[in-house]
């Protein structure tokens, strides 16, 4: 996206915010959160992966107490052992569409590679012995009651066209509530979207009036709220529906005529509704809908909703994920909002909207409202007046309901603003868990699946969110289609096109130190004095945890007090040297100390601090000394690496073997310093070149990571900053390509092989197939994120690692991320400079 468009969007957002009266206290930058750690697929452990030749594992039903995870897939239903989905004990029901129906489907012009199958889209418990399942059956939906113990298909199927959509990709939601099957979707190709109740003595539907009821609705979720429980007014249970539909109520100047404004909605019906007697016969008499707003009204599409109700229905909260609507095809962003049930109820109890045919618009209805209140459930009060069921309701009420299902007030997020606005991410699924932390409070932990196979795990602290980690659970990018949490197994099940994953809710062992454990702010984990462990499995008296501020509980303010092994570096004056230091946390700032005290600050000549190391260019003897690298986060510093750098003014006569680390895998005995220095120089050169190439491959990987690398083996002492780009998260195709190219760099890291150095020395540039790769355009800068000096380091990290940012660049004021150069640019400039140094003695600094 061009900067211009970006500005336009920002401007638009402001206009929309002002015009619509959604003053957000925090800007998009403040609402963005960087995942603290990044775990790529290759670094994952503890994950169980179930897959067969079947595809589309989209429908999950967890029965925790029975220890079974049922999975509806394409042409099959599986029963997996929830304690280990891969234990081989799974049972399978093959339920393929018949060849005749597939033929029909093909003749209807449907896709026989994706659509003309039986996609199981509904799978829930019907009664103590049976499950109920519906499949699209190649555009002839069928349903079946399945004996859960025998786990076979019944002899007779039920017609599914009133219960299940024909189209496997259509938005759909369904629930079985007290024997009634409540489904919402657009069932047939040309039919109107509809909320239906079946399997019940009185089937019900929505009124066929798109203008008033459901206008091209795409359903996302439905939630049962048992409001009858302990209700002082004798209220009814309600089913809430979440969807996106065509906006009818506003004619807005933000849209030209060709664009259709869509809005997110919450609607609800009462469980005891039986329809009207003459008016609204077999139709809902309790259907009401209200607008659901999160961050950018009209520009957001609802993707997923999950709910939580601990301690009674009145505490129910809904979490909803939105993505930018299709108008902003080139820009990806998500917002997450939280809504309270009282906020939703408030809208349903407020004024109604009315459509004025003459003016062709919706506006607030201020006229008389009949009694009992239209759209409300039957309560004690209405019963006292003789209205025992919806069939007893007066015509005036039902007539009113028919024309006024839309409420005037909109449902705003709790706290008035989103919990999170995240760029370059499209959340596709949400699941939420409530965890009691050691501080006695309960925290909501959100698991957010993305469109490309990652899970973001976040803890909600007050009105903001902290993303504990992002985990790449699928190697091949694919949308996370379903998420289910098991408390009994302390697992998260993830359904997607290629299979089912079982992931632990927490992998506390990933946090190696007390500081790491505390800073993670993972409510499932705490430090027990020696390891970070799951709170559920440990005696809580000795544990430390700090969810609120994430920095208290460990003994000293300096992370690791013990010493790290010193790594020695010896270079010849004028050479460049990289001292690698990986920040495990994307939120940490690298702090380097020279000789124990002197902080290496911005503006120091020849020093560049990046997210995974310190680059010393044009070394001088005064650069010698002891370098310590710390990660600083929330006021805590952790020692990560220590180096002893020696810069030689000239080649010494006798070779100094000690300059090489003992761990080095190559024999150093008779290699002299000149040789080493030559290698250093050349390897740096080669590295720069290959880094350029690698950068390209990293760019390919659109989902860049914040940290370029994990700590590398110490035997690889001198390598490029981005040598590990290749190792991490690259595409399979690239993998294969590399193998074909003869595995020049077996694991993506350059190694120093002394015997080969002279070859490289003759012409290091020609050694590589591409001397200087053409530079890709720098990634566009998110305009709404470029707002200041203070936010800079975080902003840089938020650029998804596509560019290596020099956080402390000399000469230039860090007024805007625009000034930060991408690593490739930097490398190329340095390369240029290198070329010049051979000819020109003194380089003009301004050219850098
Ligand atoms: C099923 O999986 C295939 C292969 O990944 C994908 O192309 C298709 O869109 C999926 N279909 C549905 C309905 O999820
Ligand atoms: C599931 O696995 C657990 C442990 O692996 C085992 O104890 C249990 O019996 C299994 N359950 C079923 C239904 O196979
Ligand atoms: C799908 O249809 C195409 C032609 O429309 C046909 O060539 C192909 O064999 C079909 N594939 C399957 C799996 O039936
Ligand atoms: C459960 O439902 C099935 C299908 O309707 C029925 O055959 C079975 O008898 C029911 N079981 C019980 C215990 O009600
Ligand atoms: C409503 O129920 C009460 C008690 O169950 C009954 O006395 C009354 O006649 C009923 N009213 C109507 C209109 O059916
Ligand atoms: C750091 O200490 C080393 C020797 O201990 C010394 O040679 C070097 O000049 C010192 N560097 C600075 C910048 O003080």
mmCIF file of N, CA, C and O in Angstrom, residues 579-654:
data_model
loop_
_atom_site.group_PDB
_atom_site.id
_atom_site.type_symbol
_atom_site.label_atom_id
_atom_site.label_comp_id
_atom_site.label_asym_id
_atom_site.label_seq_id
_atom_site.Cartn_x
_atom_site.Cartn_y
_atom_site.Cartn_z
ATOM 1 N N UNK A 579 29.173 -8.832 16.967
ATOM 2 C CA UNK A 579 29.069 -9.578 18.220
ATOM 3 C C UNK A 579 27.602 -9.976 18.372
ATOM 4 O O UNK A 579 26.766 -9.149 18.702
ATOM 5 N N UNK A 580 27.290 -11.234 18.083
ATOM 6 C CA UNK A 580 25.881 -11.639 18.106
ATOM 7 C C UNK A 580 25.331 -11.640 19.523
ATOM 8 O O UNK A 580 26.035 -11.993 20.470
ATOM 9 N N UNK A 581 24.094 -11.226 19.636
ATOM 10 C CA UNK A 581 23.429 -11.269 20.936
ATOM 11 C C UNK A 581 21.931 -11.277 20.661
ATOM 12 O O UNK A 581 21.369 -10.272 20.252
ATOM 13 N N UNK A 582 21.357 -12.417 20.814
ATOM 14 C CA UNK A 582 19.933 -12.532 20.497
ATOM 15 C C UNK A 582 19.080 -12.152 21.680
ATOM 16 O O UNK A 582 19.277 -12.647 22.779
ATOM 17 N N UNK A 583 18.123 -11.294 21.436
ATOM 18 C CA UNK A 583 17.146 -10.956 22.460
ATOM 19 C C UNK A 583 16.020 -11.964 22.318
ATOM 20 O O UNK A 583 15.364 -12.020 21.293
ATOM 21 N N UNK A 584 15.827 -12.759 23.332
ATOM 22 C CA UNK A 584 14.754 -13.750 23.253
ATOM 23 C C UNK A 584 13.394 -13.064 23.207
ATOM 24 O O UNK A 584 12.447 -13.556 22.649
ATOM 25 N N UNK A 585 13.361 -11.909 23.856
ATOM 26 C CA UNK A 585 12.083 -11.211 23.931
ATOM 27 C C UNK A 585 12.025 -10.098 22.900
ATOM 28 O O UNK A 585 12.967 -9.316 22.761
ATOM 29 N N UNK A 586 10.908 -10.011 22.201
ATOM 30 C CA UNK A 586 10.732 -8.922 21.238
ATOM 31 C C UNK A 586 10.514 -7.589 21.937
ATOM 32 O O UNK A 586 10.526 -6.545 21.291
ATOM 33 N N UNK A 587 10.272 -7.634 23.227
ATOM 34 C CA UNK A 587 10.008 -6.392 23.958
ATOM 35 C C UNK A 587 11.265 -5.865 24.631
ATOM 36 O O UNK A 587 11.267 -4.780 25.191
ATOM 37 N N UNK A 588 12.330 -6.663 24.575
ATOM 38 C CA UNK A 588 13.550 -6.242 25.260
ATOM 39 C C UNK A 588 14.354 -5.294 24.387
ATOM 40 O O UNK A 588 14.294 -5.334 23.168
ATOM 41 N N UNK A 589 15.102 -4.439 25.058
ATOM 42 C CA UNK A 589 15.990 -3.515 24.375
ATOM 43 C C UNK A 589 17.400 -4.012 24.627
ATOM 44 O O UNK A 589 17.736 -4.409 25.749
ATOM 45 N N UNK A 590 18.215 -4.000 23.607
ATOM 46 C CA UNK A 590 19.598 -4.441 23.793
ATOM 47 C C UNK A 590 20.399 -3.330 24.463
ATOM 48 O O UNK A 590 20.337 -2.181 24.049
ATOM 49 N N UNK A 591 21.111 -3.689 25.509
ATOM 50 C CA UNK A 591 21.998 -2.730 26.177
ATOM 51 C C UNK A 591 23.392 -3.332 26.173
ATOM 52 O O UNK A 591 23.584 -4.469 26.601
ATOM 53 N N UNK A 592 24.346 -2.572 25.663
ATOM 54 C CA UNK A 592 25.735 -3.065 25.618
ATOM 55 C C UNK A 592 26.593 -2.224 26.548
ATOM 56 O O UNK A 592 26.504 -1.000 26.541
ATOM 57 N N UNK A 593 27.398 -2.906 27.325
ATOM 58 C CA UNK A 593 28.336 -2.203 28.189
ATOM 59 C C UNK A 593 29.755 -2.553 27.754
ATOM 60 O O UNK A 593 30.065 -3.717 27.492
ATOM 61 N N UNK A 594 30.586 -1.527 27.697
ATOM 62 C CA UNK A 594 31.995 -1.752 27.352
ATOM 63 C C UNK A 594 32.827 -1.534 28.604
ATOM 64 O O UNK A 594 32.665 -0.535 29.300
ATOM 65 N N UNK A 595 33.687 -2.492 28.877
ATOM 66 C CA UNK A 595 34.543 -2.448 30.066
ATOM 67 C C UNK A 595 33.723 -2.243 31.343
ATOM 68 O O UNK A 595 34.099 -1.497 32.226
ATOM 69 N N UNK A 596 32.582 -2.875 31.379
ATOM 70 C CA UNK A 596 31.820 -2.906 32.622
ATOM 71 C C UNK A 596 30.960 -1.698 32.900
ATOM 72 O O UNK A 596 29.962 -1.800 33.592
ATOM 73 N N UNK A 597 31.280 -0.561 32.358
ATOM 74 C CA UNK A 597 30.498 0.595 32.762
ATOM 75 C C UNK A 597 29.992 1.414 31.583
ATOM 76 O O UNK A 597 28.835 1.788 31.538
ATOM 77 N N UNK A 598 30.875 1.617 30.648
ATOM 78 C CA UNK A 598 30.518 2.558 29.605
ATOM 79 C C UNK A 598 29.400 2.003 28.713
ATOM 80 O O UNK A 598 29.560 0.994 28.046
ATOM 81 N N UNK A 599 28.271 2.650 28.758
ATOM 82 C CA UNK A 599 27.166 2.201 27.918
ATOM 83 C C UNK A 599 27.426 2.627 26.490
ATOM 84 O O UNK A 599 27.859 3.746 26.232
ATOM 85 N N UNK A 600 27.170 1.735 25.582
ATOM 86 C CA UNK A 600 27.368 2.072 24.176
ATOM 87 C C UNK A 600 26.100 2.727 23.667
ATOM 88 O O UNK A 600 25.104 2.072 23.439
ATOM 89 N N UNK A 601 26.192 4.022 23.545
ATOM 90 C CA UNK A 601 24.984 4.767 23.230
ATOM 91 C C UNK A 601 24.967 5.140 21.757
ATOM 92 O O UNK A 601 25.927 4.949 21.028
ATOM 93 N N UNK A 602 23.844 5.692 21.370
ATOM 94 C CA UNK A 602 23.700 6.144 19.988
ATOM 95 C C UNK A 602 24.737 7.213 19.694
ATOM 96 O O UNK A 602 25.152 7.957 20.574
ATOM 97 N N UNK A 603 25.123 7.292 18.482
ATOM 98 C CA UNK A 603 26.023 8.363 18.085
ATOM 99 C C UNK A 603 27.481 8.019 18.252
ATOM 100 O O UNK A 603 28.341 8.783 17.852
ATOM 101 N N UNK A 604 27.753 6.850 18.819
ATOM 102 C CA UNK A 604 29.163 6.499 18.925
ATOM 103 C C UNK A 604 29.635 5.955 17.599
ATOM 104 O O UNK A 604 29.033 5.044 17.026
ATOM 105 N N UNK A 605 30.705 6.496 17.174
ATOM 106 C CA UNK A 605 31.167 6.197 15.827
ATOM 107 C C UNK A 605 31.448 4.712 15.656
ATOM 108 O O UNK A 605 32.084 4.085 16.492
ATOM 109 N N UNK A 606 30.950 4.158 14.572
ATOM 110 C CA UNK A 606 31.296 2.793 14.220
ATOM 111 C C UNK A 606 30.539 1.727 14.996
ATOM 112 O O UNK A 606 30.787 0.545 14.816
ATOM 113 N N UNK A 607 29.622 2.116 15.843
ATOM 114 C CA UNK A 607 28.890 1.113 16.619
ATOM 115 C C UNK A 607 27.432 1.125 16.211
ATOM 116 O O UNK A 607 26.806 2.169 16.159
ATOM 117 N N UNK A 608 26.943 -0.045 15.916
ATOM 118 C CA UNK A 608 25.541 -0.154 15.562
ATOM 119 C C UNK A 608 24.912 -1.280 16.359
ATOM 120 O O UNK A 608 25.405 -2.405 16.346
ATOM 121 N N UNK A 609 23.843 -0.948 17.030
ATOM 122 C CA UNK A 609 23.174 -1.961 17.839
ATOM 123 C C UNK A 609 21.922 -2.404 17.089
ATOM 124 O O UNK A 609 21.070 -1.593 16.756
ATOM 125 N N UNK A 610 21.856 -3.688 16.837
ATOM 126 C CA UNK A 610 20.675 -4.224 16.168
ATOM 127 C C UNK A 610 19.961 -5.181 17.093
ATOM 128 O O UNK A 610 20.399 -5.414 18.217
ATOM 129 N N UNK A 611 18.862 -5.718 16.627
ATOM 130 C CA UNK A 611 18.099 -6.600 17.509
ATOM 131 C C UNK A 611 18.802 -7.916 17.759
ATOM 132 O O UNK A 611 18.440 -8.637 18.667
ATOM 133 N N UNK A 612 19.771 -8.278 16.969
ATOM 134 C CA UNK A 612 20.456 -9.512 17.324
ATOM 135 C C UNK A 612 21.975 -9.391 17.367
ATOM 136 O O UNK A 612 22.672 -10.359 17.205
ATOM 137 N N UNK A 613 22.467 -8.200 17.619
ATOM 138 C CA UNK A 613 23.903 -8.094 17.810
ATOM 139 C C UNK A 613 24.414 -6.669 17.748
ATOM 140 O O UNK A 613 23.655 -5.724 17.513
ATOM 141 N N UNK A 614 25.698 -6.584 17.992
ATOM 142 C CA UNK A 614 26.379 -5.286 17.915
ATOM 143 C C UNK A 614 27.358 -5.363 16.752
ATOM 144 O O UNK A 614 28.155 -6.300 16.661
ATOM 145 N N UNK A 615 27.253 -4.381 15.875
ATOM 146 C CA UNK A 615 28.127 -4.361 14.719
ATOM 147 C C UNK A 615 29.145 -3.250 14.948
ATOM 148 O O UNK A 615 28.770 -2.098 15.165
ATOM 149 N N UNK A 616 30.429 -3.623 14.959
ATOM 150 C CA UNK A 616 31.476 -2.610 15.097
ATOM 151 C C UNK A 616 32.133 -2.488 13.733
ATOM 152 O O UNK A 616 32.715 -3.449 13.233
ATOM 153 N N UNK A 617 31.992 -1.325 13.127
ATOM 154 C CA UNK A 617 32.571 -1.151 11.801
ATOM 155 C C UNK A 617 33.841 -0.329 11.904
ATOM 156 O O UNK A 617 33.970 0.524 12.791
ATOM 157 N N UNK A 618 34.751 -0.606 11.002
ATOM 158 C CA UNK A 618 36.014 0.134 10.975
ATOM 159 C C UNK A 618 36.675 0.154 12.345
ATOM 160 O O UNK A 618 36.894 1.205 12.941
ATOM 161 N N UNK A 619 36.953 -1.012 12.856
ATOM 162 C CA UNK A 619 37.457 -1.096 14.225
ATOM 163 C C UNK A 619 38.772 -0.351 14.394
ATOM 164 O O UNK A 619 39.606 -0.309 13.475
ATOM 165 N N UNK A 620 38.912 0.208 15.563
ATOM 166 C CA UNK A 620 40.141 0.892 15.964
ATOM 167 C C UNK A 620 40.621 0.207 17.238
ATOM 168 O O UNK A 620 39.833 -0.431 17.927
ATOM 169 N N UNK A 621 41.897 0.364 17.545
ATOM 170 C CA UNK A 621 42.397 -0.282 18.777
ATOM 171 C C UNK A 621 41.586 0.133 20.005
ATOM 172 O O UNK A 621 41.400 -0.668 20.915
ATOM 173 N N UNK A 622 41.046 1.339 20.004
ATOM 174 C CA UNK A 622 40.300 1.757 21.185
ATOM 175 C C UNK A 622 38.962 1.033 21.322
ATOM 176 O O UNK A 622 38.261 1.174 22.314
ATOM 177 N N UNK A 623 38.589 0.299 20.328
ATOM 178 C CA UNK A 623 37.374 -0.514 20.446
ATOM 179 C C UNK A 623 37.610 -1.780 21.249
ATOM 180 O O UNK A 623 36.675 -2.498 21.570
ATOM 181 N N UNK A 624 38.867 -2.072 21.551
ATOM 182 C CA UNK A 624 39.160 -3.268 22.340
ATOM 183 C C UNK A 624 38.516 -3.140 23.703
ATOM 184 O O UNK A 624 38.336 -2.048 24.226
ATOM 185 N N UNK A 625 38.187 -4.292 24.249
ATOM 186 C CA UNK A 625 37.636 -4.265 25.598
ATOM 187 C C UNK A 625 36.652 -5.385 25.810
ATOM 188 O O UNK A 625 36.488 -6.277 24.974
ATOM 189 N N UNK A 626 36.006 -5.301 26.953
ATOM 190 C CA UNK A 626 35.052 -6.335 27.315
ATOM 191 C C UNK A 626 33.637 -5.845 27.035
ATOM 192 O O UNK A 626 33.207 -4.833 27.579
ATOM 193 N N UNK A 627 32.951 -6.568 26.199
ATOM 194 C CA UNK A 627 31.594 -6.180 25.803
ATOM 195 C C UNK A 627 30.590 -7.099 26.476
ATOM 196 O O UNK A 627 30.711 -8.309 26.418
ATOM 197 N N UNK A 628 29.616 -6.487 27.120
ATOM 198 C CA UNK A 628 28.540 -7.282 27.719
ATOM 199 C C UNK A 628 27.215 -6.870 27.080
ATOM 200 O O UNK A 628 26.925 -5.687 26.960
ATOM 201 N N UNK A 629 26.451 -7.870 26.705
ATOM 202 C CA UNK A 629 25.155 -7.586 26.097
ATOM 203 C C UNK A 629 24.045 -7.958 27.071
ATOM 204 O O UNK A 629 24.023 -9.068 27.603
ATOM 205 N N UNK A 630 23.168 -7.013 27.318
ATOM 206 C CA UNK A 630 22.029 -7.254 28.206
ATOM 207 C C UNK A 630 20.737 -7.082 27.431
ATOM 208 O O UNK A 630 20.672 -6.342 26.451
ATOM 209 N N UNK A 631 19.736 -7.775 27.905
ATOM 210 C CA UNK A 631 18.389 -7.493 27.423
ATOM 211 C C UNK A 631 17.694 -6.707 28.510
ATOM 212 O O UNK A 631 17.690 -7.116 29.665
ATOM 213 N N UNK A 632 17.137 -5.563 28.157
ATOM 214 C CA UNK A 632 16.469 -4.757 29.175
ATOM 215 C C UNK A 632 14.981 -4.708 28.879
ATOM 216 O O UNK A 632 14.562 -4.346 27.788
ATOM 217 N N UNK A 633 14.209 -5.101 29.866
ATOM 218 C CA UNK A 633 12.767 -5.184 29.673
ATOM 219 C C UNK A 633 12.090 -4.867 31.001
ATOM 220 O O UNK A 633 12.429 -5.466 32.019
ATOM 221 N N UNK A 634 11.165 -3.971 30.977
ATOM 222 C CA UNK A 634 10.438 -3.583 32.178
ATOM 223 C C UNK A 634 11.390 -3.279 33.344
ATOM 224 O O UNK A 634 11.144 -3.643 34.483
ATOM 225 N N UNK A 635 12.490 -2.634 33.016
ATOM 226 C CA UNK A 635 13.431 -2.224 34.053
ATOM 227 C C UNK A 635 14.351 -3.327 34.537
ATOM 228 O O UNK A 635 15.190 -3.096 35.400
ATOM 229 N N UNK A 636 14.188 -4.529 33.994
ATOM 230 C CA UNK A 636 15.075 -5.617 34.394
ATOM 231 C C UNK A 636 16.114 -5.842 33.306
ATOM 232 O O UNK A 636 15.809 -5.769 32.124
ATOM 233 N N UNK A 637 17.347 -6.144 33.745
ATOM 234 C CA UNK A 637 18.393 -6.412 32.766
ATOM 235 C C UNK A 637 18.891 -7.840 32.914
ATOM 236 O O UNK A 637 19.184 -8.288 34.014
ATOM 237 N N UNK A 638 18.999 -8.512 31.815
ATOM 238 C CA UNK A 638 19.515 -9.872 31.837
ATOM 239 C C UNK A 638 20.758 -9.931 30.965
ATOM 240 O O UNK A 638 20.741 -9.466 29.823
ATOM 241 N N UNK A 639 21.819 -10.505 31.540
ATOM 242 C CA UNK A 639 23.059 -10.652 30.773
ATOM 243 C C UNK A 639 22.872 -11.774 29.761
ATOM 244 O O UNK A 639 22.462 -12.883 30.114
ATOM 245 N N UNK A 640 23.162 -11.469 28.511
ATOM 246 C CA UNK A 640 22.912 -12.474 27.475
ATOM 247 C C UNK A 640 24.192 -12.975 26.817
ATOM 248 O O UNK A 640 24.261 -14.110 26.374
ATOM 249 N N UNK A 641 25.208 -12.110 26.743
ATOM 250 C CA UNK A 641 26.444 -12.535 26.078
ATOM 251 C C UNK A 641 27.589 -11.647 26.522
ATOM 252 O O UNK A 641 27.388 -10.481 26.869
ATOM 253 N N UNK A 642 28.777 -12.221 26.526
ATOM 254 C CA UNK A 642 29.968 -11.447 26.883
ATOM 255 C C UNK A 642 31.061 -11.732 25.861
ATOM 256 O O UNK A 642 31.274 -12.881 25.473
ATOM 257 N N UNK A 643 31.709 -10.668 25.426
ATOM 258 C CA UNK A 643 32.764 -10.812 24.431
ATOM 259 C C UNK A 643 33.996 -10.037 24.873
ATOM 260 O O UNK A 643 33.882 -8.983 25.495
ATOM 261 N N UNK A 644 35.132 -10.573 24.526
ATOM 262 C CA UNK A 644 36.372 -9.848 24.729
ATOM 263 C C UNK A 644 36.926 -9.544 23.340
ATOM 264 O O UNK A 644 37.276 -10.450 22.586
ATOM 265 N N UNK A 645 36.931 -8.262 23.010
ATOM 266 C CA UNK A 645 37.344 -7.878 21.659
ATOM 267 C C UNK A 645 38.746 -7.297 21.685
ATOM 268 O O UNK A 645 39.057 -6.430 22.494
ATOM 269 N N UNK A 646 39.577 -7.819 20.815
ATOM 270 C CA UNK A 646 40.929 -7.287 20.681
ATOM 271 C C UNK A 646 41.100 -6.780 19.254
ATOM 272 O O UNK A 646 40.881 -7.541 18.309
ATOM 273 N N UNK A 647 41.447 -5.522 19.135
ATOM 274 C CA UNK A 647 41.686 -4.974 17.808
ATOM 275 C C UNK A 647 43.192 -4.765 17.664
ATOM 276 O O UNK A 647 43.804 -4.036 18.449
ATOM 277 N N UNK A 648 43.769 -5.456 16.715
ATOM 278 C CA UNK A 648 45.205 -5.355 16.513
ATOM 279 C C UNK A 648 45.504 -4.228 15.540
ATOM 280 O O UNK A 648 44.852 -4.107 14.502
ATOM 281 N N UNK A 649 46.495 -3.412 15.933
ATOM 282 C CA UNK A 649 46.852 -2.286 15.070
ATOM 283 C C UNK A 649 47.539 -2.790 13.810
ATOM 284 O O UNK A 649 47.408 -2.221 12.729
ATOM 285 N N UNK A 650 48.295 -3.873 13.971
ATOM 286 C CA UNK A 650 48.969 -4.452 12.815
ATOM 287 C C UNK A 650 49.145 -5.934 13.071
ATOM 288 O O UNK A 650 48.897 -6.414 14.182
ATOM 289 N N UNK A 651 49.537 -6.616 12.053
ATOM 290 C CA UNK A 651 49.707 -8.053 12.204
ATOM 291 C C UNK A 651 50.861 -8.348 13.141
ATOM 292 O O UNK A 651 51.975 -7.862 12.932
ATOM 293 N N UNK A 652 50.613 -9.102 14.172
ATOM 294 C CA UNK A 652 51.727 -9.488 15.050
ATOM 295 C C UNK A 652 52.584 -10.539 14.360
ATOM 296 O O UNK A 652 52.118 -11.228 13.455
ATOM 297 N N UNK A 653 53.792 -10.684 14.820
ATOM 298 C CA UNK A 653 54.691 -11.628 14.150
ATOM 299 C C UNK A 653 54.325 -13.059 14.476
ATOM 300 O O UNK A 653 54.216 -13.905 13.623
ATOM 301 N N UNK A 654 54.162 -13.296 15.772
ATOM 302 C CA UNK A 654 53.871 -14.687 16.137
ATOM 303 C C UNK A 654 52.366 -14.897 16.165
ATOM 304 O O UNK A 654 51.636 -14.053 16.642
#
